Coordinates of C-alpha atoms and ligand atoms in Angstrom, one line a residue:
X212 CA 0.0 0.0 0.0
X213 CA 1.0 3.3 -0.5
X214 CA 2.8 5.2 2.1
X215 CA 2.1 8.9 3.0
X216 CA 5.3 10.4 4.2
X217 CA 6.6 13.5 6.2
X218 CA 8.2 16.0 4.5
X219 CA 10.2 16.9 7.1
X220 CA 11.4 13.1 8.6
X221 CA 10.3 10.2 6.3
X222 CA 10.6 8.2 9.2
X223 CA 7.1 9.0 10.3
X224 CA 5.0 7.4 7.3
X225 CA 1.5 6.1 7.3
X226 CA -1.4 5.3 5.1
X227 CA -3.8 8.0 3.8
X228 CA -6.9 6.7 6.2
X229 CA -4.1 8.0 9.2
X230 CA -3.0 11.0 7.1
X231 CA -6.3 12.2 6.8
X232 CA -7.1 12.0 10.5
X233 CA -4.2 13.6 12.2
X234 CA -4.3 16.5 8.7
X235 CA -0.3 17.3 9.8
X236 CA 3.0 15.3 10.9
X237 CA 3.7 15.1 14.0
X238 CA 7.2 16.6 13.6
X239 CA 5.4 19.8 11.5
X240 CA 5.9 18.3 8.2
X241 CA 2.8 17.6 5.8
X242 CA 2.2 14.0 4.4
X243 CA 3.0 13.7 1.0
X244 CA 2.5 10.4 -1.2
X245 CA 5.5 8.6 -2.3
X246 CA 6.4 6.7 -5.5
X247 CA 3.2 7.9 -7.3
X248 CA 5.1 7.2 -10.7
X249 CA 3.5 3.8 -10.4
X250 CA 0.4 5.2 -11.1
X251 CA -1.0 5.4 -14.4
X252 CA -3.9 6.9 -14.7
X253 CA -5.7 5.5 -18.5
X254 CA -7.3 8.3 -20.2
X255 CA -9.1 5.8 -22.6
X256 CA -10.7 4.1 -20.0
X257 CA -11.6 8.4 -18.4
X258 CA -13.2 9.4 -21.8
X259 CA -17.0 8.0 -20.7
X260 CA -16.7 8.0 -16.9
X261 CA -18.8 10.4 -15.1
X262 CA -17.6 12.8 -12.5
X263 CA -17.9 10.2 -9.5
X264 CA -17.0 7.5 -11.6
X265 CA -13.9 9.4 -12.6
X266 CA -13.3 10.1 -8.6
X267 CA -13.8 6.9 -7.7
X268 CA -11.0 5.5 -10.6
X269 CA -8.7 7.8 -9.3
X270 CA -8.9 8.4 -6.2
X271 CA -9.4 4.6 -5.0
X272 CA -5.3 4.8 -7.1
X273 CA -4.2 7.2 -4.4
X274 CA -6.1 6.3 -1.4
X275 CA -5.5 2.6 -1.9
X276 CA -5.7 1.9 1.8
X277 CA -9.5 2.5 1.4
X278 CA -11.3 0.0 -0.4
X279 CA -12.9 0.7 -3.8
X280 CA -16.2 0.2 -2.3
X281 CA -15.5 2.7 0.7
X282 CA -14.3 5.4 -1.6
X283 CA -17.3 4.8 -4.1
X284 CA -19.6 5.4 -1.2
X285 CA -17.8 8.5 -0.5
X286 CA -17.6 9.6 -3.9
X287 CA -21.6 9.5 -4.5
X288 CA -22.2 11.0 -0.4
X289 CA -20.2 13.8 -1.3
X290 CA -21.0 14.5 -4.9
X291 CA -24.9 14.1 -5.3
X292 CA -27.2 16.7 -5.4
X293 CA -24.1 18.8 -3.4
X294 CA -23.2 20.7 -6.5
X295 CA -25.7 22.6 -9.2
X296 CA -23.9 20.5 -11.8
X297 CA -24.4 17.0 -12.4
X298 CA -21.1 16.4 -13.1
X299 CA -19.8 18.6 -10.2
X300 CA -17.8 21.3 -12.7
X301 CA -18.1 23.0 -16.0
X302 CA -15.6 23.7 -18.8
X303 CA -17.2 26.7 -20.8
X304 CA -15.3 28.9 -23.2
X305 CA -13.5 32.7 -22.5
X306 CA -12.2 34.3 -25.3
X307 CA -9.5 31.4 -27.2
X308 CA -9.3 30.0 -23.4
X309 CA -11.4 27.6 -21.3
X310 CA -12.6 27.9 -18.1
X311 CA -12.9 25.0 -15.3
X312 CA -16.0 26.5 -13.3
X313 CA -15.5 25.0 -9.9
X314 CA -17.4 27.1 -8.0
X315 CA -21.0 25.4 -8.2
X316 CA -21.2 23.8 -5.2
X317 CA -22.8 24.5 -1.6
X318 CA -20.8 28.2 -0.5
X319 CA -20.0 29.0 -4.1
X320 CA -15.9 28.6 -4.0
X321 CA -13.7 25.8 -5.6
X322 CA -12.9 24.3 -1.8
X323 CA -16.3 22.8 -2.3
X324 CA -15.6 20.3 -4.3
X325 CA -12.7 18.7 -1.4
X326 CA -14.6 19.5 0.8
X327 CA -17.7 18.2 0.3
X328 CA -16.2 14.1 0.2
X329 CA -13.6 14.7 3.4
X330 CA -16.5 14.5 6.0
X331 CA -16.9 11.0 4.3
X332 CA -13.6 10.4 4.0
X333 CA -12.5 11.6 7.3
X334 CA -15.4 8.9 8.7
X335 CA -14.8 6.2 6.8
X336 CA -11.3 6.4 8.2
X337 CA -12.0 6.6 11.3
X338 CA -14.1 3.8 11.3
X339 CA -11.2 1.7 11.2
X340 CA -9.4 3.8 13.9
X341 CA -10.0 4.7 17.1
X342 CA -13.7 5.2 17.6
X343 CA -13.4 6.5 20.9
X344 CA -12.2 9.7 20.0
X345 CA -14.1 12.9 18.9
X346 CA -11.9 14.8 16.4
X347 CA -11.5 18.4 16.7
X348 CA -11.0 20.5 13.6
X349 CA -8.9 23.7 13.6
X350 CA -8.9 25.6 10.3
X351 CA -7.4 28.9 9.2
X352 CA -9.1 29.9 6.5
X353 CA -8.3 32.6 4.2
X354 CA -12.1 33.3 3.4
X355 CA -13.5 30.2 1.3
X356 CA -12.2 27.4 3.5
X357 CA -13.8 28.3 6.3
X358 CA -17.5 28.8 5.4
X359 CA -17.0 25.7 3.1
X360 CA -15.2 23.3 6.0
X361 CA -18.0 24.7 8.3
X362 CA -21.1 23.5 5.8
X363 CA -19.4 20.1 5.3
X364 CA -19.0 19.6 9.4
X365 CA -21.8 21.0 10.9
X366 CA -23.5 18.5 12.4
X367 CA -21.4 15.3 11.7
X368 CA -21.1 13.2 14.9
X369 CA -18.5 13.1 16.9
X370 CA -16.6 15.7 14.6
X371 CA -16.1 19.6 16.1
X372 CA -14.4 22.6 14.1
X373 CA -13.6 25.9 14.7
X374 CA -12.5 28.4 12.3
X375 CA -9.5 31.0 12.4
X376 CA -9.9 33.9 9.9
X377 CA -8.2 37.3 9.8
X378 CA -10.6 40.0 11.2
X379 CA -9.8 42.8 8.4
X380 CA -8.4 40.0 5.6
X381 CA -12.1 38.4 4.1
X382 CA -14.7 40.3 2.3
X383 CA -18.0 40.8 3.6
X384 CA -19.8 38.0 2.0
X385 CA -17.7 36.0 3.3
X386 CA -17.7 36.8 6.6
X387 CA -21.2 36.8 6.8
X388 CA -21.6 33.5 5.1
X389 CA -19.4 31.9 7.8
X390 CA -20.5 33.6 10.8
X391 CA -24.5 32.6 10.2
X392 CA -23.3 28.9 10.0
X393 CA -25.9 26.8 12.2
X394 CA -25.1 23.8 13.7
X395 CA -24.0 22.4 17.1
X396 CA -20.7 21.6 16.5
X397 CA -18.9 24.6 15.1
X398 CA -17.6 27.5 15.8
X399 CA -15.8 30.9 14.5
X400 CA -13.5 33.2 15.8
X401 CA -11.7 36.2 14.1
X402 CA -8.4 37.1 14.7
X403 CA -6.7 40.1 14.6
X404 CA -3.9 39.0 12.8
X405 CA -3.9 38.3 9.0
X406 CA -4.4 34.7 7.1
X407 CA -0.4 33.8 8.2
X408 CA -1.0 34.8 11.6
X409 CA -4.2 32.6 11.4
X410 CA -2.4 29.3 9.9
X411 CA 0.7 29.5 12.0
X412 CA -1.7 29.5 15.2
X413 CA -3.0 26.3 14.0
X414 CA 0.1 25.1 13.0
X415 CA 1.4 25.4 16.3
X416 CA -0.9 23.4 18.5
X417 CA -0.5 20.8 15.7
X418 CA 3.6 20.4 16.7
X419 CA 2.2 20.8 20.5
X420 CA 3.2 17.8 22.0
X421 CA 1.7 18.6 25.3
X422 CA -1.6 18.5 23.8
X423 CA -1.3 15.5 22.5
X424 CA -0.1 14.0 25.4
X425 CA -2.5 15.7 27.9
X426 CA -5.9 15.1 25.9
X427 CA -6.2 11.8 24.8
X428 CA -9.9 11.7 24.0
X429 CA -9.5 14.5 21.7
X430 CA -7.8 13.9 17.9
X431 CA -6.9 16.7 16.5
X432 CA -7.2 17.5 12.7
X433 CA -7.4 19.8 9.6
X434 CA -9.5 21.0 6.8
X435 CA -7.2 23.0 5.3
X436 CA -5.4 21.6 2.1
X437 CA -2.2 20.5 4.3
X438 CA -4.8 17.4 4.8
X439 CA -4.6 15.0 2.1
X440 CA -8.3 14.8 1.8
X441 CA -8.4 17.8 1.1
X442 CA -5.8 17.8 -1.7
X443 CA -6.8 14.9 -3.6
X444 CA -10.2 15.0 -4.4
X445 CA -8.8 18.1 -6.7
X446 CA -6.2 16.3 -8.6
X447 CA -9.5 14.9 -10.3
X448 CA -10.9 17.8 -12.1
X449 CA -7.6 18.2 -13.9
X450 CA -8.7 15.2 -16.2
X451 CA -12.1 15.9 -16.2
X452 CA -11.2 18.7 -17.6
X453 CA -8.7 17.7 -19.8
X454 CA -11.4 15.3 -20.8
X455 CA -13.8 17.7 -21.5
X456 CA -11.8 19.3 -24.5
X457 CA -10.7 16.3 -25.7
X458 CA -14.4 15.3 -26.2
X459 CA -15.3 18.3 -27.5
X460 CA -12.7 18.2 -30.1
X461 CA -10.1 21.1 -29.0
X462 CA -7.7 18.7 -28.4
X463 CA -6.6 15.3 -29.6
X464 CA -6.2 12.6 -26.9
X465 CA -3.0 13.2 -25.7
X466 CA -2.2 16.6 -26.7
X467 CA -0.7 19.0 -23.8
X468 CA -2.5 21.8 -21.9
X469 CA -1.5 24.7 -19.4
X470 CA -3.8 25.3 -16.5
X471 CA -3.5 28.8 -15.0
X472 CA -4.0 28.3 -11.3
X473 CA -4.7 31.4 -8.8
X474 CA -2.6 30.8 -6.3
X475 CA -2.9 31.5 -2.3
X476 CA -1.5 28.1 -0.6
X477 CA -0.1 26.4 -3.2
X478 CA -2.9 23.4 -3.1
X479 CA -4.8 23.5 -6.0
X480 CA -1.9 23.7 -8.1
X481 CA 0.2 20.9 -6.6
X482 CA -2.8 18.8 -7.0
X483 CA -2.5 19.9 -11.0
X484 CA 1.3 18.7 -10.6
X485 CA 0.1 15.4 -8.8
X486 CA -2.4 15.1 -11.9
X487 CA 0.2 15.8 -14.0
X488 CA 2.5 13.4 -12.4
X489 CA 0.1 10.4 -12.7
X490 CA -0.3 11.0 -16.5
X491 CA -2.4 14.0 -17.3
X492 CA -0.7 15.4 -20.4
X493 CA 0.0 19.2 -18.8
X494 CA 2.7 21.4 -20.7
X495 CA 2.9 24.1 -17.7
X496 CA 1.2 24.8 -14.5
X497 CA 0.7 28.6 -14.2
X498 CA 0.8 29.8 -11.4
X499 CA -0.5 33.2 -11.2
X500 CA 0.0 35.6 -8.4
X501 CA -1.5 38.6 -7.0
X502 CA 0.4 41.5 -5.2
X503 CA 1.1 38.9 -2.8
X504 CA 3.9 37.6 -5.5
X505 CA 6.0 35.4 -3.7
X506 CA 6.0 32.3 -5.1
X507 CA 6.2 34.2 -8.7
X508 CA 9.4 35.5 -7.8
X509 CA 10.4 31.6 -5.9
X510 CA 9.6 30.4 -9.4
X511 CA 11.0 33.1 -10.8
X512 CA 14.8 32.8 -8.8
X513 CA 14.8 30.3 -6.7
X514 CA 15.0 32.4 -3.5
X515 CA 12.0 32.2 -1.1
X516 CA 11.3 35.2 0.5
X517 CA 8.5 36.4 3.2
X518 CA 10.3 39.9 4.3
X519 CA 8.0 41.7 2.3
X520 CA 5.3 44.1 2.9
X521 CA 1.6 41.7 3.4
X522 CA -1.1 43.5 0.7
X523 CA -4.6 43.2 1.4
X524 CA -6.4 42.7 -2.3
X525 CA -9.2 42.7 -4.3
X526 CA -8.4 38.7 -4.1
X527 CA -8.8 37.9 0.1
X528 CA -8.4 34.3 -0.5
X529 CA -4.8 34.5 -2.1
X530 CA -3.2 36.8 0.6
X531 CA -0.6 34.4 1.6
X532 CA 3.0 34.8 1.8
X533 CA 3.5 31.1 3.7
X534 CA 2.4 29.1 1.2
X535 CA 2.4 25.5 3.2
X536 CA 2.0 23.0 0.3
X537 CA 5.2 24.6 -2.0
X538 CA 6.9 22.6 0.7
X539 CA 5.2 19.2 -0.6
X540 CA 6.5 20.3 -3.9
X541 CA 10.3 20.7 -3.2
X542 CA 9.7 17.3 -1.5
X543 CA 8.3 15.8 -4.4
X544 CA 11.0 17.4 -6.5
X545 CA 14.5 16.8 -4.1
X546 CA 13.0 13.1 -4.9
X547 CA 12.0 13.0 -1.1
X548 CA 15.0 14.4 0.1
X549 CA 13.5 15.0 3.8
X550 CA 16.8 16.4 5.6
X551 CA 17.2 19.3 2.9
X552 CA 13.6 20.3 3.3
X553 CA 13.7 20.2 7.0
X554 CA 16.6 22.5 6.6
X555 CA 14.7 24.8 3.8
X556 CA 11.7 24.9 6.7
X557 CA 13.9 25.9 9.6
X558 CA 15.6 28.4 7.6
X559 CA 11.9 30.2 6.6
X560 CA 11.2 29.9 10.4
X561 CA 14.4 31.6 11.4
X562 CA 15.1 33.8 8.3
X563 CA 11.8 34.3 6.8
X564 CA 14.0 33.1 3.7
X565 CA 15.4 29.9 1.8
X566 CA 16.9 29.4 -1.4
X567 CA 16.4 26.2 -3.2
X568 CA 19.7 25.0 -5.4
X569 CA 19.9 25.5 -9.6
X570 CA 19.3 22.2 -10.1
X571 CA 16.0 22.0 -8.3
X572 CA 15.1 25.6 -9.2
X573 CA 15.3 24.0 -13.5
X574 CA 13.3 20.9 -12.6
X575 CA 10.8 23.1 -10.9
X576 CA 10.9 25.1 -14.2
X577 CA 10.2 22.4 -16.5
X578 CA 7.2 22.3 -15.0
X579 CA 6.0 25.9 -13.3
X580 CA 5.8 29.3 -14.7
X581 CA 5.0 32.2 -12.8
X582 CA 2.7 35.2 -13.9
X583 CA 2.6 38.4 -11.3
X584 CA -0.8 40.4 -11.7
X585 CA -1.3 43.8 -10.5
X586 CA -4.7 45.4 -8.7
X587 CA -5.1 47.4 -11.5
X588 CA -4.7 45.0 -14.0
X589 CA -6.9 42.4 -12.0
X590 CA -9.6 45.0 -11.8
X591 CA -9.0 45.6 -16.2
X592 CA -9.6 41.8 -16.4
X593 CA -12.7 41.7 -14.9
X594 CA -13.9 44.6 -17.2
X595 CA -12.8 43.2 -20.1
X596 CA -14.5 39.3 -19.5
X597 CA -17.3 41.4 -18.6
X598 CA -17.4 43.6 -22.0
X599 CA -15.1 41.7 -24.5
X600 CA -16.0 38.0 -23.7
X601 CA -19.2 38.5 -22.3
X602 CA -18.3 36.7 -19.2
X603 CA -18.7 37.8 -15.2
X604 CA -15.9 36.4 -13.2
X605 CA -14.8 36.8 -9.8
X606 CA -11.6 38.4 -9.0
X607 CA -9.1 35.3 -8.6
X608 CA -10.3 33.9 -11.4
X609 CA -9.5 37.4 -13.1
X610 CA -5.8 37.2 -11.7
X611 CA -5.6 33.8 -13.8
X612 CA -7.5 35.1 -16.7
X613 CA -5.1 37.9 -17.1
X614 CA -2.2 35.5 -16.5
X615 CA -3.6 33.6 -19.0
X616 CA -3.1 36.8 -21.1
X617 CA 0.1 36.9 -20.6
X618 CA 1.4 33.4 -21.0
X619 CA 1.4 31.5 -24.1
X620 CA 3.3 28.6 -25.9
X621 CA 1.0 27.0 -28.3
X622 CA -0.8 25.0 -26.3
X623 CA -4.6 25.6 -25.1
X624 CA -4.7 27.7 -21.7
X625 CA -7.8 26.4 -19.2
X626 CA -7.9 29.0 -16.6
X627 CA -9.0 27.4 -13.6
X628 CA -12.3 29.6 -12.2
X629 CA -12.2 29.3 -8.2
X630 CA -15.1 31.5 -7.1
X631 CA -18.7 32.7 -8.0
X632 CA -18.5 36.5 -8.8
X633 CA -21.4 37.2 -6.8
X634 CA -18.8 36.0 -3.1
X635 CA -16.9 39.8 -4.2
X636 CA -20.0 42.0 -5.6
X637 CA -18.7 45.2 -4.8
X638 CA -15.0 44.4 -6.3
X639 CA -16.4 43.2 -9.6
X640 CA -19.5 45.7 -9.7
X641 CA -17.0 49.0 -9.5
X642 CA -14.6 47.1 -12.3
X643 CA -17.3 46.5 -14.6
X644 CA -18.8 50.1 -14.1
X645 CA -16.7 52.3 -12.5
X646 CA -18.7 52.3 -9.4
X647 CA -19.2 50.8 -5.9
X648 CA -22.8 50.8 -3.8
X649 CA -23.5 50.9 -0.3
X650 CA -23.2 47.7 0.6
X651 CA -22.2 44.0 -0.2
X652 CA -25.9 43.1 -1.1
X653 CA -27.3 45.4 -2.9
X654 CA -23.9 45.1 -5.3
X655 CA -25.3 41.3 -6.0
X656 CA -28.2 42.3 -6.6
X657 CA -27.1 45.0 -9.3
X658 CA -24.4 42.4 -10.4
X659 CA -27.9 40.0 -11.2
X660 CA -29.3 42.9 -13.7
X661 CA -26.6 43.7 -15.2
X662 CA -25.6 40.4 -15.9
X663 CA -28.7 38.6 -16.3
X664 CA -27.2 35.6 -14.1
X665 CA -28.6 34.2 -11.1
X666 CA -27.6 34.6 -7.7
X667 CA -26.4 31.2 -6.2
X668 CA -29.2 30.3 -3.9
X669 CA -26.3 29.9 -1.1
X670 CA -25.9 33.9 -1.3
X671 CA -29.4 35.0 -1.9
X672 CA -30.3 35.8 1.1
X673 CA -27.8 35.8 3.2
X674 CA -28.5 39.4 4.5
X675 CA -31.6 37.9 6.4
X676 CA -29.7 35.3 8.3
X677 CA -29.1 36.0 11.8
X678 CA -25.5 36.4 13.3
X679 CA -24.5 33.9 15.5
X680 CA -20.6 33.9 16.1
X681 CA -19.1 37.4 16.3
X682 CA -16.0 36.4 18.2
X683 CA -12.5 38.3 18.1
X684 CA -9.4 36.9 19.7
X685 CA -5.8 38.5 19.5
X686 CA -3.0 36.2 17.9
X687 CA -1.8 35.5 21.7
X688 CA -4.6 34.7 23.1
X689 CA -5.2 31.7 20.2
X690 CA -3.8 28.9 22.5
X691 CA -5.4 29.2 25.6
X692 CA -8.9 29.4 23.3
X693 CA -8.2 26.4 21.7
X694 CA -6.3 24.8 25.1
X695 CA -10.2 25.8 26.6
X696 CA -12.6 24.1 23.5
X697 CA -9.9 20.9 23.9
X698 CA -10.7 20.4 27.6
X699 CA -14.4 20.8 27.1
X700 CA -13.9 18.0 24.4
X701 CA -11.7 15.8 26.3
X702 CA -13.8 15.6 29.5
Ligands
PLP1039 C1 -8.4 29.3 -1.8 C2 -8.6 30.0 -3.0 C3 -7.6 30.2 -3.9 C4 -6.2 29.7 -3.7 O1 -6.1 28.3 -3.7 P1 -4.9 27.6 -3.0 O2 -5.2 26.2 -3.1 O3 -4.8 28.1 -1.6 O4 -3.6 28.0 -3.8 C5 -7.9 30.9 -5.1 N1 -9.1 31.4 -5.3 C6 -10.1 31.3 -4.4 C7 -11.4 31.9 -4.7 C8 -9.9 30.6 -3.2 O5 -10.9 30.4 -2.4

């Protein structure tokens, strides 16, 4: 069976069922699949599977300490009648480009489509671990995560979350969406800090062996994409996609593509370069960048660097300058060289800085370009999809779009389309026409005229739902919040 292993000691290995429970490594590192050459994933036999059927195929490949049967049943819990699509996501045409639409799911964002199977997962797994635990999910979320984690947990037994977000760092919508979440077992707490500030908290009672040792009735995980569950179930709508224009007659079988990725945490794209890796024919993985830019100048030089001024943007959701999976990708790429990325780690805790070698740095090439994306220009994009294409998107998928304007080499570019437009109203109202409106919700509703598309039914009315988390912490006060919700849990 396939071991997951830590990126930072691969010592400490274990199947996916265990990787998905405890989210991170004990020793800090994230779990990362080894040897997935072996897997060869038959794009014959892809051509008439359906979404699930697709999941299932590959997923029950790299999962393959669940059985095919457990993963089917997972596949069809999470994936009926969750998303407005049958088939879960949409490839639609912009301009000469495509565009993955993954954003028609429960809270209108792309984390929907993980996140709607890891509930199942994350039980199925425990099933055949120890039942007498209740797990406790802490998740940092950046905006999307967190309202999507809380709709796929809310009342599942014997599972509690809370959430982390950055008080100033989400946009309205957002915040609103997640802090009218019902259910008994979650909760929400802003901090005053910004997303990095948010993941590092969570990070830290991850390594905090104390915890572990002290509250035995309590398992601690994660929805964020450091959890494998959350990471795979995206390395499938690569080949769907990829499908999709083969069966429409873009491409031939075979052919190569580029998928422009916006990029915040490094996850949806490392699941394109896992795709890739199990035999999805992808020319380049673009990852596109907004003022945040700090994986396009890693890509770019090799040198990893966080002493930087942190931008707020029109894009909440990629305002990350620690992006945690890149580190699954040097792994993957030093061919599991754990020592050197322990090293590359320490170095980014101590320095805020690491530099990767030129061999590496070429290899990484081979397969990553990097696009940078100004406010401005983010703000032109939307304007123009609006205008020239006839298209509303949302502004990450307008950092890609206009990434994808700037990167070409012959092959076909599918941007990949992460959120609904109507999650940032006022952002993409006052690009399209100049002008902002009082508030968040009167925007959608102008967005719906002018556009003639419907309000996801998610978002409709979200103004009449009452409040009920309104929570702020300070960074410092993060541990003895959690240290509290743990001992409740344990007794
Ligand atoms: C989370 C998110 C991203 C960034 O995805 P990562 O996996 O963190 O790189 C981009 N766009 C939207 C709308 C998101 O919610």
């Amino acid at each position: 069976m396939r071991l997951f292993v830590s990126t930072r000691n691969k010592e400490n290995a274990v199947f996916s069922k265990e990787a998905i429970i405890s989210g991170l490594a004990k020793d800090g590192g994230l779990y990362t699949p080894i040897e997935l050459n072996d897997i060869r994933i038959d794009l014959d036999k892809c051509l008439d599977l359906n979404y699930q059927e697709l999941a299932t195929y590959i997923l029950s490949n790299i999962l393959d300490d669940f059985t095919e049967k457990e993963i089917k049943a997972c596949v069809i819990n999470g994936y009926t009648d969750t998303f407005k699509t049958d088939d879960v996501i949409l490839v639609t045409n912009i301009g000469n480009d495509f565009l993955l639409e993954l954003y028609h799911g429960p809270t209108s964002a792309f984390k929907d489509v993980a996140l709607t199977i890891l509930p199942h997962l994350l039980s199925t797994a425990y099933k055949t671990h120890d039942k007498n635990k209740k797990i406790y999910i802490l998740t940092a979320t950046s905006g999307d995560t967190g309202k999507a984690a809380l709709e796929a947990f809310k009342d599942v037994k014997n599972i509690y979350i809370t959430v982390f977000y950055p008080q100033d760092g989400v946009s309205e919508i957002q915040e609103r969406q997640m802090n009218t979440t019902r259910g008994n077992n979650v909760d929400v707490v802003s901090v005053a800090g910004n997303f990095d500030d948010c993941q590092r908290l969570v990070k830290t009672i991850y390594e905090d062996g104390e915890i572990n040792e002290t509250y035995r009735n309590v398992q601690l995980s994660s929805a964020n994409s450091i959890n494998i569950g959350r990471l795979m179930p995206q390395v499938v709508y690569y080949f769907k996609a990829y499908i999709a224009l083969v069966k429409n007659e873009v491409i031939k079988l075979n052919d190569k593509v580029n998928f422009i990725v916006p990029t915040g945490n490094f996850g949806d794209i490392l699941a394109g370069y896992i795709a890739k890796t199990i035999g999805c024919p992808i020319n380049r993985l673009v990852c596109a960048s907004n003022r945040n830019n700090v994986l396009v100048d890693f890509i770019n030089t090799g040198i990893y660097d966080i002493n930087r001024k942190f931008y707020t943007t029109m894009s909440p959701s990629m305002d990350i300058l620690v992006s945690s999976n890149l580190e699954r990708l040097l792994f993957m790429l030093s061919d599991c060289d754990d020592k050197r990325i322990k090293r590359y780690m320490d170095d980014l805790n101590a320095n805020g800085r690491y530099e990767i070698d030129k061999k590496m740095l070429k290899k990484l090439q081979r397969s990553f370009v990097g696009v940078y994306v100004k406010e401005s220009e983010c703000k032109e994009a939307i304007h123009r999809a609006f205008h020239k294409d006839n298209r509303l998107i949302d502004p990450h998928t307008a950092i890609a779009y206009q990434a994808s304007n700037k990167y070409t080499d012959g092959h076909k570019n599918i941007i990949l389309a992460t959120a609904s437009p109507f999650k940032f109203s006022n952002s993409v109202l006052s690009s399209i026409t100049g002008l902002a409106v009082r508030s968040e919700i009167s925007a959608m509703n102008r967005l719906a005229q002018i556009s003639k598309e419907e309000i996801p039914a998610n978002l409709k009315d979200i103004d009449k739902l009452e409040i009920l988390h309104n929570k702020t912490i300070k960074i410092e006060e993060g541990r003895d919040y959690v240290m509290e919700r743990i001992k409740a849990l344990n007794d």
